[in-house]
mmCIF file of N, CA and C in Angstrom:
data_model
loop_
_atom_site.group_PDB
_atom_site.id
_atom_site.type_symbol
_atom_site.label_atom_id
_atom_site.label_comp_id
_atom_site.label_asym_id
_atom_site.label_seq_id
_atom_site.Cartn_x
_atom_site.Cartn_y
_atom_site.Cartn_z
ATOM 1 N N UNK A 485 166.053 58.187 -70.845
ATOM 2 C CA UNK A 485 164.687 57.539 -71.544
ATOM 3 C C UNK A 485 163.790 58.293 -71.262
ATOM 4 N N UNK A 486 162.778 58.571 -71.433
ATOM 5 C CA UNK A 486 161.930 59.321 -71.138
ATOM 6 C C UNK A 486 160.813 58.422 -69.873
ATOM 7 N N UNK A 487 160.238 58.805 -69.133
ATOM 8 C CA UNK A 487 159.111 57.869 -68.222
ATOM 9 C C UNK A 487 158.151 57.412 -68.972
ATOM 10 N N UNK A 488 157.229 57.696 -69.881
ATOM 11 C CA UNK A 488 157.049 56.996 -70.531
ATOM 12 C C UNK A 488 157.025 56.025 -71.521
ATOM 13 N N UNK A 489 158.324 56.395 -71.895
ATOM 14 C CA UNK A 489 158.719 54.798 -72.352
ATOM 15 C C UNK A 489 159.321 54.112 -71.854
ATOM 16 N N UNK A 490 159.350 53.986 -70.555
ATOM 17 C CA UNK A 490 159.786 53.239 -69.900
ATOM 18 C C UNK A 490 158.662 52.436 -69.385
ATOM 19 N N UNK A 491 157.739 52.921 -68.926
ATOM 20 C CA UNK A 491 156.564 52.630 -68.374
ATOM 21 C C UNK A 491 156.265 51.574 -70.176
ATOM 22 N N UNK A 492 156.013 51.674 -71.179
ATOM 23 C CA UNK A 492 155.607 51.186 -72.275
ATOM 24 C C UNK A 492 156.331 49.911 -71.974
ATOM 25 N N UNK A 493 157.909 50.113 -72.084
ATOM 26 C CA UNK A 493 158.983 49.028 -72.287
ATOM 27 C C UNK A 493 158.457 47.756 -70.633
ATOM 28 N N UNK A 494 157.717 48.519 -69.770
ATOM 29 C CA UNK A 494 158.033 47.857 -68.581
ATOM 30 C C UNK A 494 156.361 46.478 -68.842
ATOM 31 N N UNK A 495 155.331 47.078 -69.362
ATOM 32 C CA UNK A 495 154.434 46.650 -70.042
ATOM 33 C C UNK A 495 154.316 45.421 -70.973
ATOM 34 N N UNK A 496 155.191 46.054 -71.715
ATOM 35 C CA UNK A 496 155.715 44.776 -72.578
ATOM 36 C C UNK A 496 156.788 44.019 -72.198
ATOM 37 N N UNK A 497 157.266 44.013 -71.149
ATOM 38 C CA UNK A 497 158.331 42.581 -70.415
ATOM 39 C C UNK A 497 157.970 42.379 -69.683
ATOM 40 N N UNK A 498 156.900 42.689 -68.773
ATOM 41 C CA UNK A 498 156.555 41.807 -68.071
ATOM 42 C C UNK A 498 155.919 40.403 -68.386
ATOM 43 N N UNK A 499 154.743 41.233 -68.791
ATOM 44 C CA UNK A 499 154.023 39.880 -69.546
ATOM 45 C C UNK A 499 154.608 39.042 -70.268
ATOM 46 N N UNK A 500 155.761 39.625 -71.332
ATOM 47 C CA UNK A 500 156.325 38.441 -71.945
ATOM 48 C C UNK A 500 157.291 37.707 -70.854
ATOM 49 N N UNK A 501 157.937 38.299 -69.784
ATOM 50 C CA UNK A 501 158.882 36.974 -69.181
ATOM 51 C C UNK A 501 157.848 36.278 -68.058
ATOM 52 N N UNK A 502 156.319 37.118 -68.015
ATOM 53 C CA UNK A 502 155.579 35.841 -67.185
ATOM 54 C C UNK A 502 155.360 34.909 -68.084
ATOM 55 N N UNK A 503 155.102 34.969 -69.113
ATOM 56 C CA UNK A 503 154.915 34.495 -70.503
ATOM 57 C C UNK A 503 156.058 33.294 -70.477
ATOM 58 N N UNK A 504 157.509 33.849 -70.739
ATOM 59 C CA UNK A 504 158.573 32.587 -70.870
ATOM 60 C C UNK A 504 158.696 31.772 -69.754
ATOM 61 N N UNK A 505 158.518 32.458 -68.495
ATOM 62 C CA UNK A 505 158.805 31.517 -67.263
ATOM 63 C C UNK A 505 157.471 30.286 -66.781
ATOM 64 N N UNK A 506 156.534 30.818 -67.448
ATOM 65 C CA UNK A 506 155.327 29.454 -67.638
ATOM 66 C C UNK A 506 156.016 28.940 -68.467
ATOM 67 N N UNK A 507 156.070 28.975 -69.755
ATOM 68 C CA UNK A 507 156.250 28.415 -70.892
ATOM 69 C C UNK A 507 157.898 27.103 -70.260
ATOM 70 N N UNK A 508 158.840 27.865 -69.653
ATOM 71 C CA UNK A 508 159.802 27.124 -68.997
ATOM 72 C C UNK A 508 159.590 26.128 -68.095
ATOM 73 N N UNK A 509 158.266 26.550 -66.936
ATOM 74 C CA UNK A 509 158.666 25.779 -65.809
ATOM 75 C C UNK A 509 158.663 23.949 -65.686
ATOM 76 N N UNK A 510 157.878 23.818 -67.048
ATOM 77 C CA UNK A 510 158.416 22.245 -67.114
ATOM 78 C C UNK A 510 160.067 21.608 -66.944
ATOM 79 N N UNK A 511 160.549 23.021 -67.195
ATOM 80 C CA UNK A 511 161.879 22.630 -67.580
ATOM 81 C C UNK A 511 163.375 23.060 -65.951
ATOM 82 N N UNK A 512 164.043 21.758 -65.775
ATOM 83 C CA UNK A 512 164.866 22.766 -65.094
ATOM 84 C C UNK A 512 164.224 22.684 -63.869
ATOM 85 N N UNK A 513 162.831 22.049 -63.671
ATOM 86 C CA UNK A 513 162.630 21.673 -62.131
ATOM 87 C C UNK A 513 163.655 20.705 -60.974
ATOM 88 N N UNK A 514 163.682 21.002 -60.238
ATOM 89 C CA UNK A 514 164.104 20.136 -59.110
ATOM 90 C C UNK A 514 162.256 19.267 -58.347
ATOM 91 N N UNK A 515 162.982 18.135 -59.505
ATOM 92 C CA UNK A 515 161.279 17.499 -58.547
ATOM 93 C C UNK A 515 160.551 17.078 -57.097
ATOM 94 N N UNK A 516 162.392 16.999 -56.440
ATOM 95 C CA UNK A 516 161.884 16.948 -55.292
ATOM 96 C C UNK A 516 161.079 17.614 -54.240
ATOM 97 N N UNK A 517 161.479 19.047 -54.774
ATOM 98 C CA UNK A 517 161.308 20.020 -53.991
ATOM 99 C C UNK A 517 160.059 20.646 -54.505
ATOM 100 N N UNK A 518 159.107 19.922 -55.506
ATOM 101 C CA UNK A 518 157.839 20.466 -55.955
ATOM 102 C C UNK A 518 157.183 19.259 -55.108
ATOM 103 N N UNK A 519 157.728 17.869 -55.317
ATOM 104 C CA UNK A 519 156.977 17.057 -54.551
ATOM 105 C C UNK A 519 156.733 17.000 -52.801
ATOM 106 N N UNK A 520 157.908 17.936 -52.755
ATOM 107 C CA UNK A 520 158.159 18.414 -51.162
ATOM 108 C C UNK A 520 156.482 19.277 -50.963
ATOM 109 N N UNK A 521 156.435 20.551 -52.081
ATOM 110 C CA UNK A 521 155.732 21.151 -51.793
ATOM 111 C C UNK A 521 154.164 20.697 -51.342
ATOM 112 N N UNK A 522 154.030 20.023 -52.122
ATOM 113 C CA UNK A 522 152.589 18.934 -53.007
ATOM 114 C C UNK A 522 152.647 18.552 -51.286
ATOM 115 N N UNK A 523 153.367 18.014 -50.818
ATOM 116 C CA UNK A 523 153.311 16.478 -49.997
ATOM 117 C C UNK A 523 152.897 17.877 -48.558
ATOM 118 N N UNK A 524 153.343 19.126 -48.495
ATOM 119 C CA UNK A 524 153.439 19.853 -47.408
ATOM 120 C C UNK A 524 152.008 20.149 -47.390
ATOM 121 N N UNK A 525 151.263 20.512 -48.717
ATOM 122 C CA UNK A 525 150.088 21.247 -49.262
ATOM 123 C C UNK A 525 149.280 20.710 -48.417
ATOM 124 N N UNK A 526 149.137 19.281 -48.873
ATOM 125 C CA UNK A 526 148.236 18.235 -48.358
ATOM 126 C C UNK A 526 147.944 18.211 -46.844
ATOM 127 N N UNK A 527 149.149 17.848 -46.300
ATOM 128 C CA UNK A 527 149.056 18.225 -44.898
ATOM 129 C C UNK A 527 149.019 18.690 -44.431
ATOM 130 N N UNK A 528 149.079 20.641 -44.672
ATOM 131 C CA UNK A 528 148.453 21.618 -44.153
ATOM 132 C C UNK A 528 146.665 21.855 -44.488
ATOM 133 N N UNK A 529 146.014 20.843 -45.731
ATOM 134 C CA UNK A 529 144.929 20.748 -46.212
ATOM 135 C C UNK A 529 144.171 19.969 -44.801
ATOM 136 N N UNK A 530 144.777 18.673 -44.800
ATOM 137 C CA UNK A 530 144.168 17.262 -43.898
ATOM 138 C C UNK A 530 144.409 17.674 -42.793
ATOM 139 N N UNK A 531 145.203 18.375 -42.001
ATOM 140 C CA UNK A 531 145.269 18.616 -40.093
ATOM 141 C C UNK A 531 145.379 19.971 -40.282
ATOM 142 N N UNK A 532 144.549 20.205 -39.015
ATOM 143 C CA UNK A 532 145.374 21.409 -38.717
ATOM 144 C C UNK A 532 146.718 22.418 -38.372
ATOM 145 N N UNK A 533 146.579 23.626 -38.602
ATOM 146 C CA UNK A 533 148.352 24.019 -39.143
ATOM 147 C C UNK A 533 149.116 24.031 -37.974
ATOM 148 N N UNK A 534 148.683 23.514 -36.079
ATOM 149 C CA UNK A 534 149.167 23.390 -35.763
ATOM 150 C C UNK A 534 149.656 21.976 -35.160
ATOM 151 N N UNK A 535 149.470 21.254 -35.716
ATOM 152 C CA UNK A 535 150.154 19.780 -35.813
ATOM 153 C C UNK A 535 151.595 19.958 -37.248
ATOM 154 N N UNK A 536 151.057 20.934 -38.085
ATOM 155 C CA UNK A 536 151.955 20.600 -39.224
ATOM 156 C C UNK A 536 153.548 20.817 -38.815
ATOM 157 N N UNK A 537 154.234 20.764 -37.980
ATOM 158 C CA UNK A 537 155.680 20.876 -37.699
ATOM 159 C C UNK A 537 155.160 19.696 -36.777
ATOM 160 N N UNK A 538 154.468 18.925 -36.580
ATOM 161 C CA UNK A 538 154.644 17.707 -35.508
ATOM 162 C C UNK A 538 155.062 16.457 -37.116
ATOM 163 N N UNK A 539 153.855 16.506 -37.868
ATOM 164 C CA UNK A 539 153.909 15.751 -38.746
ATOM 165 C C UNK A 539 154.895 16.000 -40.009
ATOM 166 N N UNK A 540 155.356 17.294 -40.286
ATOM 167 C CA UNK A 540 156.050 17.018 -41.594
ATOM 168 C C UNK A 540 157.573 17.637 -40.958
ATOM 169 N N UNK A 541 158.665 17.100 -41.368
ATOM 170 C CA UNK A 541 159.686 17.825 -41.688
ATOM 171 C C UNK A 541 160.089 18.978 -42.087
ATOM 172 N N UNK A 542 159.796 20.449 -42.038
ATOM 173 C CA UNK A 542 159.900 21.451 -42.552
ATOM 174 C C UNK A 542 160.406 22.539 -41.509
ATOM 175 N N UNK A 543 161.648 23.029 -42.221
ATOM 176 C CA UNK A 543 162.432 24.199 -41.788
ATOM 177 C C UNK A 543 161.698 25.199 -42.453
ATOM 178 N N UNK A 544 160.650 25.597 -43.216
ATOM 179 C CA UNK A 544 160.319 27.134 -43.644
ATOM 180 C C UNK A 544 159.549 27.603 -42.655
ATOM 181 N N UNK A 545 158.983 29.040 -42.485
ATOM 182 C CA UNK A 545 158.351 29.593 -41.692
ATOM 183 C C UNK A 545 156.966 29.428 -42.164
ATOM 184 N N UNK A 546 156.104 30.189 -41.048
ATOM 185 C CA UNK A 546 154.503 29.924 -40.926
ATOM 186 C C UNK A 546 154.178 30.021 -42.309
ATOM 187 N N UNK A 547 154.916 31.765 -42.580
ATOM 188 C CA UNK A 547 154.108 32.327 -43.772
ATOM 189 C C UNK A 547 153.644 31.569 -45.275
ATOM 190 N N UNK A 548 155.519 30.669 -45.160
ATOM 191 C CA UNK A 548 154.722 30.050 -46.467
ATOM 192 C C UNK A 548 154.000 28.792 -46.660
ATOM 193 N N UNK A 549 153.519 28.300 -45.263
ATOM 194 C CA UNK A 549 152.535 27.301 -45.398
ATOM 195 C C UNK A 549 151.230 27.845 -45.783
ATOM 196 N N UNK A 550 150.605 29.245 -45.073
ATOM 197 C CA UNK A 550 149.364 29.652 -45.680
ATOM 198 C C UNK A 550 149.512 29.639 -47.170
ATOM 199 N N UNK A 551 150.712 30.111 -47.643
ATOM 200 C CA UNK A 551 150.238 30.002 -49.207
ATOM 201 C C UNK A 551 150.381 28.332 -49.676
ATOM 202 N N UNK A 552 151.205 27.846 -49.053
ATOM 203 C CA UNK A 552 150.915 26.159 -49.628
ATOM 204 C C UNK A 552 149.496 25.830 -49.280
ATOM 205 N N UNK A 553 148.808 25.957 -48.033
ATOM 206 C CA UNK A 553 147.775 25.636 -47.867
ATOM 207 C C UNK A 553 146.339 26.002 -49.280
ATOM 208 N N UNK A 554 146.492 27.067 -49.358
ATOM 209 C CA UNK A 554 145.641 28.404 -50.180
ATOM 210 C C UNK A 554 146.000 27.665 -51.526
ATOM 211 N N UNK A 555 147.235 27.183 -52.215
ATOM 212 C CA UNK A 555 147.651 26.670 -53.340
ATOM 213 C C UNK A 555 146.924 24.762 -53.600
ATOM 214 N N UNK A 556 146.473 24.447 -52.412
ATOM 215 C CA UNK A 556 146.319 23.171 -52.206
ATOM 216 C C UNK A 556 144.725 23.351 -52.373
ATOM 217 N N UNK A 557 144.236 23.761 -51.526
ATOM 218 C CA UNK A 557 142.840 23.754 -51.709
ATOM 219 C C UNK A 557 142.631 24.821 -53.401
ATOM 220 N N UNK A 558 143.247 25.656 -53.934
ATOM 221 C CA UNK A 558 142.848 26.184 -55.685
ATOM 222 C C UNK A 558 143.170 24.634 -56.182
ATOM 223 N N UNK A 559 144.072 23.802 -55.705
ATOM 224 C CA UNK A 559 143.920 22.347 -56.878
ATOM 225 C C UNK A 559 142.823 22.156 -56.792
ATOM 226 N N UNK A 560 142.760 21.728 -55.461
ATOM 227 C CA UNK A 560 141.483 20.697 -55.311
ATOM 228 C C UNK A 560 140.274 21.622 -56.590
ATOM 229 N N UNK A 561 139.872 22.617 -55.817
ATOM 230 C CA UNK A 561 138.936 23.511 -56.087
ATOM 231 C C UNK A 561 139.064 23.448 -57.932
ATOM 232 N N UNK A 562 139.702 23.526 -58.386
ATOM 233 C CA UNK A 562 139.964 23.283 -59.959
ATOM 234 C C UNK A 562 139.715 21.815 -60.243
ATOM 235 N N UNK A 563 140.274 21.276 -59.321
ATOM 236 C CA UNK A 563 139.659 19.970 -59.895
ATOM 237 C C UNK A 563 138.418 18.963 -60.055
ATOM 238 N N UNK A 564 138.292 20.016 -58.928
ATOM 239 C CA UNK A 564 136.533 19.383 -58.780
ATOM 240 C C UNK A 564 135.704 20.050 -59.797
ATOM 241 N N UNK A 565 136.219 21.097 -60.040
ATOM 242 C CA UNK A 565 135.630 22.257 -61.608
ATOM 243 C C UNK A 565 135.884 21.981 -62.757
ATOM 244 N N UNK A 566 136.347 20.565 -63.259
ATOM 245 C CA UNK A 566 137.494 19.951 -64.363
ATOM 246 C C UNK A 566 138.047 20.328 -65.013
ATOM 247 N N UNK A 567 138.827 21.630 -64.296
ATOM 248 C CA UNK A 567 139.765 22.677 -64.802
ATOM 249 C C UNK A 567 141.171 21.593 -64.262
ATOM 250 N N UNK A 568 141.745 21.778 -65.123
ATOM 251 C CA UNK A 568 142.387 20.781 -65.303
ATOM 252 C C UNK A 568 144.333 21.709 -65.403
ATOM 253 N N UNK A 569 144.984 21.821 -64.204
ATOM 254 C CA UNK A 569 145.925 22.001 -64.229
ATOM 255 C C UNK A 569 147.487 21.705 -63.654
ATOM 256 N N UNK A 570 148.787 21.643 -64.196
ATOM 257 C CA UNK A 570 149.267 20.736 -63.681
ATOM 258 C C UNK A 570 150.369 21.741 -62.285
ATOM 259 N N UNK A 571 150.126 20.365 -61.456
ATOM 260 C CA UNK A 571 150.391 21.281 -60.173
ATOM 261 C C UNK A 571 152.207 21.868 -59.995
ATOM 262 N N UNK A 572 152.780 21.416 -61.187
ATOM 263 C CA UNK A 572 154.291 21.961 -60.873
ATOM 264 C C UNK A 572 154.102 23.291 -61.093
ATOM 265 N N UNK A 573 153.207 24.128 -62.098
ATOM 266 C CA UNK A 573 153.384 25.043 -62.867
ATOM 267 C C UNK A 573 152.065 25.769 -60.994
ATOM 268 N N UNK A 574 151.213 24.959 -60.536
ATOM 269 C CA UNK A 574 151.016 25.700 -59.443
ATOM 270 C C UNK A 574 151.926 25.880 -58.442
ATOM 271 N N UNK A 575 152.541 25.094 -58.213
ATOM 272 C CA UNK A 575 153.232 25.425 -56.730
ATOM 273 C C UNK A 575 154.295 25.967 -57.317
ATOM 274 N N UNK A 576 154.827 25.916 -58.590
ATOM 275 C CA UNK A 576 155.690 27.159 -58.570
ATOM 276 C C UNK A 576 155.520 28.537 -59.236
ATOM 277 N N UNK A 577 154.180 28.837 -58.806
ATOM 278 C CA UNK A 577 153.574 30.544 -58.997
ATOM 279 C C UNK A 577 154.305 31.243 -58.475
ATOM 280 N N UNK A 578 154.070 30.933 -56.626
ATOM 281 C CA UNK A 578 154.621 31.470 -55.995
ATOM 282 C C UNK A 578 156.310 32.366 -56.217
ATOM 283 N N UNK A 579 156.846 31.238 -57.040
ATOM 284 C CA UNK A 579 158.218 31.556 -56.912
ATOM 285 C C UNK A 579 157.956 32.559 -58.306
ATOM 286 N N UNK A 580 157.140 32.420 -59.173
ATOM 287 C CA UNK A 580 157.639 33.099 -60.833
ATOM 288 C C UNK A 580 156.826 34.662 -60.580
ATOM 289 N N UNK A 581 156.066 34.495 -59.621
ATOM 290 C CA UNK A 581 155.879 36.220 -59.168
ATOM 291 C C UNK A 581 156.200 36.421 -58.609
ATOM 292 N N UNK A 582 157.381 35.988 -57.440
ATOM 293 C CA UNK A 582 158.015 36.798 -56.434
ATOM 294 C C UNK A 582 159.156 37.126 -57.652
ATOM 295 N N UNK A 583 159.766 36.060 -58.675
ATOM 296 C CA UNK A 583 160.981 36.569 -59.556
ATOM 297 C C UNK A 583 160.495 38.371 -60.599
ATOM 298 N N UNK A 584 158.954 38.274 -60.663
ATOM 299 C CA UNK A 584 158.746 39.480 -61.834
ATOM 300 C C UNK A 584 158.511 40.321 -60.386
ATOM 301 N N UNK A 585 158.110 40.209 -59.683
ATOM 302 C CA UNK A 585 158.138 41.484 -58.482
ATOM 303 C C UNK A 585 159.302 42.325 -58.266
#
């Protein structure tokens, strides 16, 4: 397979994979995990990062907390601008993009 045809295949495959993952997001989701991520996001928005591990029971590394903080801020910003998005899709987006990566 030539390099150009491989690039063309990837340019088709990745957007299709993204669309498929977005479409399948409501199915097969473990609701407890998504609810936990939403809760952690709320805590990170309301309290300083230094208090997060005192308030929440989390065994995740601090790096993911920054992602959850950003997603929580983004969700509130979207809601304040009357843009409705399913929180489940928003909180699963890091995993979706990691899978595509």
